[in-house]
Tab-separated table of C-alpha atoms and ligand atoms in Angstrom:
chain	number	residue	atom	x	y	z
A	1	MET	CA	26.372	6.198	-19.697
A	2	SER	CA	23.403	3.978	-18.670
A	3	PHE	CA	22.938	2.085	-15.448
A	4	ALA	CA	23.057	-1.807	-15.551
A	5	LEU	CA	21.616	-4.508	-13.086
A	6	PRO	CA	24.645	-6.683	-11.801
A	7	ASP	CA	24.456	-10.049	-11.913
A	8	LEU	CA	23.885	-11.663	-8.670
A	9	PRO	CA	27.037	-13.176	-7.207
A	10	PHE	CA	25.945	-16.616	-6.663
A	11	ALA	CA	23.030	-19.115	-8.208
A	12	ALA	CA	19.375	-17.681	-7.234
A	13	ASN	CA	18.870	-20.887	-5.276
A	14	ALA	CA	22.185	-21.129	-3.673
A	15	LEU	CA	20.949	-19.365	-0.387
A	16	GLU	CA	17.942	-22.042	0.283
A	17	PRO	CA	16.668	-22.973	2.248
A	18	HIS	CA	17.127	-19.213	3.955
A	19	MET	CA	16.438	-17.236	1.002
A	20	SER	CA	14.543	-18.913	-1.893
A	21	ALA	CA	15.174	-18.672	-5.422
A	22	LYS	CA	11.606	-17.238	-5.724
A	23	THR	CA	12.637	-14.296	-3.486
A	24	PHE	CA	15.681	-13.585	-5.508
A	25	GLU	CA	13.533	-14.146	-8.921
A	26	LEU	CA	11.425	-11.088	-7.699
A	27	HIS	CA	13.921	-9.165	-5.469
A	28	HIS	CA	16.712	-9.141	-7.847
A	29	GLY	CA	14.843	-9.714	-10.986
A	30	LYS	CA	11.924	-7.388	-10.651
A	31	HIS	CA	12.384	-4.980	-7.816
A	32	HIS	CA	16.016	-3.999	-8.381
A	33	ALA	CA	15.665	-4.389	-12.070
A	34	GLY	CA	12.963	-2.211	-11.723
A	35	TYR	CA	14.708	0.409	-9.816
A	36	VAL	CA	17.711	0.612	-12.707
A	37	ALA	CA	15.008	0.695	-15.575
A	38	LYS	CA	13.160	3.772	-13.712
A	39	LEU	CA	16.834	5.343	-13.136
A	40	ASN	CA	17.851	5.227	-16.737
A	41	GLU	CA	14.401	6.463	-17.887
A	42	PHE	CA	14.911	9.401	-15.380
A	43	THR	CA	18.383	10.218	-16.355
A	44	ALA	CA	18.380	9.676	-19.975
A	45	ASN	CA	19.494	12.838	-21.886
A	46	THR	CA	19.861	14.959	-18.727
A	47	PRO	CA	23.561	15.781	-17.259
A	48	TYR	CA	22.945	13.177	-14.228
A	49	ALA	CA	23.575	10.150	-17.080
A	50	GLN	CA	27.114	11.402	-17.311
A	51	LEU	CA	27.713	10.907	-13.523
A	52	SER	CA	28.710	8.040	-11.503
A	53	LEU	CA	26.375	6.220	-9.531
A	54	GLU	CA	27.626	7.723	-6.125
A	55	ALA	CA	28.097	10.977	-7.522
A	56	LEU	CA	24.486	10.872	-8.625
A	57	ILE	CA	23.387	9.751	-5.491
A	58	GLU	CA	25.303	12.794	-3.740
A	59	ALA	CA	24.393	15.425	-6.054
A	60	THR	CA	20.452	14.278	-5.848
A	61	HIS	CA	20.180	13.915	-2.056
A	62	GLY	CA	17.948	16.013	-0.108
A	63	ARG	CA	16.711	17.648	-3.421
A	64	ALA	CA	12.582	17.863	-3.960
A	65	ASP	CA	13.172	18.409	-7.311
A	66	ALA	CA	15.319	15.057	-7.910
A	67	GLN	CA	13.529	12.763	-5.090
A	68	ALA	CA	12.811	10.339	-7.732
A	69	VAL	CA	16.167	10.007	-9.560
A	70	PHE	CA	17.729	9.917	-5.837
A	71	ASN	CA	15.169	7.314	-4.908
A	72	ASN	CA	16.159	4.978	-7.876
A	73	ALA	CA	19.669	5.515	-7.520
A	74	ALA	CA	20.019	4.965	-4.037
A	75	GLN	CA	18.096	1.915	-4.227
A	76	HIS	CA	20.476	0.685	-6.852
A	77	TRP	CA	23.314	1.287	-4.880
A	78	ASN	CA	21.932	-0.470	-1.516
A	79	HIS	CA	20.628	-3.303	-3.626
A	80	SER	CA	23.741	-4.160	-5.393
A	81	PHE	CA	25.809	-3.461	-2.143
A	82	PHE	CA	23.193	-5.996	-0.301
A	83	TRP	CA	23.804	-8.898	-2.866
A	84	GLN	CA	27.379	-8.302	-2.072
A	85	SER	CA	27.042	-8.887	1.490
A	86	LEU	CA	25.186	-12.401	1.149
A	87	SER	CA	27.296	-15.682	1.216
A	88	PRO	CA	26.041	-19.090	0.128
A	89	THR	CA	28.208	-20.568	2.744
A	90	VAL	CA	28.236	-19.652	6.478
A	91	GLN	CA	31.625	-17.692	7.114
A	92	ASP	CA	33.333	-17.325	10.277
A	93	VAL	CA	33.934	-13.690	11.154
A	94	PRO	CA	37.729	-13.437	10.430
A	95	GLU	CA	39.883	-12.143	13.434
A	96	PRO	CA	40.726	-8.533	12.670
A	97	LEU	CA	37.248	-7.631	12.348
A	98	ALA	CA	36.021	-9.618	15.377
A	99	ILE	CA	38.541	-7.537	17.195
A	100	ARG	CA	36.729	-4.321	15.828
A	101	LEU	CA	33.267	-5.932	16.466
A	102	GLU	CA	34.126	-6.956	20.139
A	103	ALA	CA	35.699	-3.017	20.743
A	104	ALA	CA	32.198	-1.514	19.545
A	105	PHE	CA	29.967	-4.010	21.002
A	106	GLY	CA	31.144	-6.479	23.602
A	107	ASP	CA	31.213	-9.124	21.534
A	108	VAL	CA	30.409	-10.812	18.269
A	109	ASP	CA	27.054	-12.238	19.700
A	110	ALA	CA	26.050	-8.844	21.215
A	111	PHE	CA	26.823	-7.305	17.808
A	112	ARG	CA	24.510	-9.868	16.320
A	113	ALA	CA	21.784	-8.989	18.976
A	114	ARG	CA	21.938	-5.395	18.150
A	115	PHE	CA	21.908	-5.749	14.585
A	116	VAL	CA	18.559	-7.505	14.894
A	117	GLU	CA	17.225	-5.182	17.294
A	118	ALA	CA	17.986	-2.118	15.098
A	119	GLY	CA	16.135	-3.945	12.415
A	120	MET	CA	13.082	-4.606	14.337
A	121	SER	CA	13.263	-0.901	15.451
A	122	GLN	CA	13.007	0.558	11.676
A	123	PHE	CA	9.339	1.319	11.350
A	124	GLY	CA	8.408	0.829	7.845
A	125	SER	CA	10.680	0.230	4.949
A	126	GLY	CA	14.280	0.427	5.164
A	127	TRP	CA	17.893	-0.909	5.675
A	128	VAL	CA	20.090	-1.863	8.728
A	129	TRP	CA	23.658	-1.380	8.249
A	130	LEU	CA	27.241	-1.955	9.992
A	131	VAL	CA	29.140	1.318	9.041
A	132	ASP	CA	32.604	2.480	10.201
A	133	GLY	CA	32.643	6.187	10.980
A	134	GLN	CA	34.657	8.814	13.040
A	135	GLU	CA	33.754	7.202	16.557
A	136	GLY	CA	34.250	3.480	14.981
A	137	PHE	CA	31.894	0.743	14.129
A	138	SER	CA	28.059	1.647	14.813
A	139	ILE	CA	24.875	-0.010	13.857
A	140	VAL	CA	22.347	2.503	11.577
A	141	THR	CA	19.167	2.071	10.173
A	142	THR	CA	17.848	4.265	7.251
A	143	SER	CA	14.368	4.750	6.044
A	144	ASN	CA	13.143	3.932	2.369
A	145	ALA	CA	16.041	4.602	0.004
A	146	GLU	CA	18.209	6.865	2.290
A	147	THR	CA	21.808	5.214	2.537
A	148	PRO	CA	24.967	5.925	4.905
A	149	LEU	CA	26.757	6.959	1.458
A	150	THR	CA	25.607	10.525	2.195
A	151	SER	CA	26.392	10.789	5.503
A	152	GLY	CA	30.232	10.360	5.152
A	153	GLN	CA	30.394	6.710	6.983
A	154	ARG	CA	31.670	3.747	5.256
A	155	SER	CA	29.360	0.894	4.542
A	156	LEU	CA	30.576	-2.502	5.642
A	157	LEU	CA	27.222	-4.637	5.728
A	158	VAL	CA	23.788	-4.265	5.066
A	159	CYS	CA	20.483	-6.043	5.265
A	160	ASP	CA	17.032	-5.222	3.311
A	161	ILE	CA	14.037	-4.838	5.675
A	162	TRP	CA	11.607	-3.964	3.295
A	163	GLU	CA	9.006	-6.503	3.370
A	164	HIS	CA	9.744	-7.395	-0.558
A	165	ALA	CA	13.181	-9.061	1.006
A	166	TYR	CA	11.331	-11.525	3.333
A	167	TYR	CA	7.920	-11.623	2.696
A	168	VAL	CA	7.729	-14.639	0.218
A	169	ASP	CA	9.947	-16.606	2.694
A	170	TYR	CA	9.225	-15.239	6.356
A	171	GLN	CA	5.824	-13.563	5.690
A	172	ASN	CA	5.758	-10.927	8.488
A	173	ARG	CA	8.416	-12.345	10.663
A	174	ARG	CA	11.004	-9.886	9.920
A	175	ALA	CA	12.790	-11.006	13.277
A	176	ASP	CA	13.204	-14.305	12.058
A	177	TYR	CA	14.561	-13.246	8.644
A	178	LEU	CA	17.084	-10.684	10.229
A	179	ARG	CA	18.149	-13.355	12.898
A	180	VAL	CA	18.782	-15.660	9.911
A	181	PHE	CA	20.505	-13.298	7.819
A	182	ILE	CA	22.922	-12.092	10.873
A	183	GLU	CA	23.910	-16.053	11.605
A	184	HIS	CA	24.026	-17.946	8.388
A	185	LEU	CA	24.100	-15.276	5.223
A	186	VAL	CA	26.875	-12.593	6.026
A	187	ASP	CA	29.746	-12.639	3.728
A	188	TRP	CA	32.177	-11.599	6.357
A	189	GLU	CA	35.179	-11.980	3.751
A	190	ASN	CA	33.371	-9.216	1.834
A	191	VAL	CA	33.094	-7.098	4.911
A	192	SER	CA	36.792	-7.544	5.760
A	193	ARG	CA	37.654	-6.294	2.348
A	194	ARG	CA	35.569	-3.068	2.758
A	195	LEU	CA	37.088	-2.077	5.734
A	196	SER	CA	40.445	-2.486	4.253
A	197	VAL	CA	39.777	-0.542	1.138
B	201	MN3	MN1	14.960	-4.390	-1.537
């Protein structure tokens, strides 16, 4: 079995002006494709090649001798999840989900503000997530390739806060990128689907 780069679920220019075709050309076509190519290179002719992506991430997490495999596997999973978190059209938050967000954060706008703050608080490269766990909804950040998949939390939504995700369109303005993401680009229908699975 080998790992494959998924197609974007929309045209590369579909999120303009918020996220440009140039960004997708690099982010999906070079960065994500690079992680997949390295993952296939590192797992070829090893028992890892027999595992699902999720099982591979669990099997290599926290293991010094498998750090490179973990990094590329988790980056493949995180990026695949990120593309599925984006929508070309602005979506309203569906009611059942809005009720859960209100319970956890006060209201949907407060959730949005907290999500942006969390993304700003992450030093260096990483990811900001909405997750569902034993305590209900929470916002978490992960560094580099780390993913909530290994902590037993259900991922609902992610924003990539590596500089490669926003530098072409926003240069160093991470806060502007995060605000545009959370206000204009979230695929709330996909978030809802993840919650009900
Ligand atoms: Mn990225």
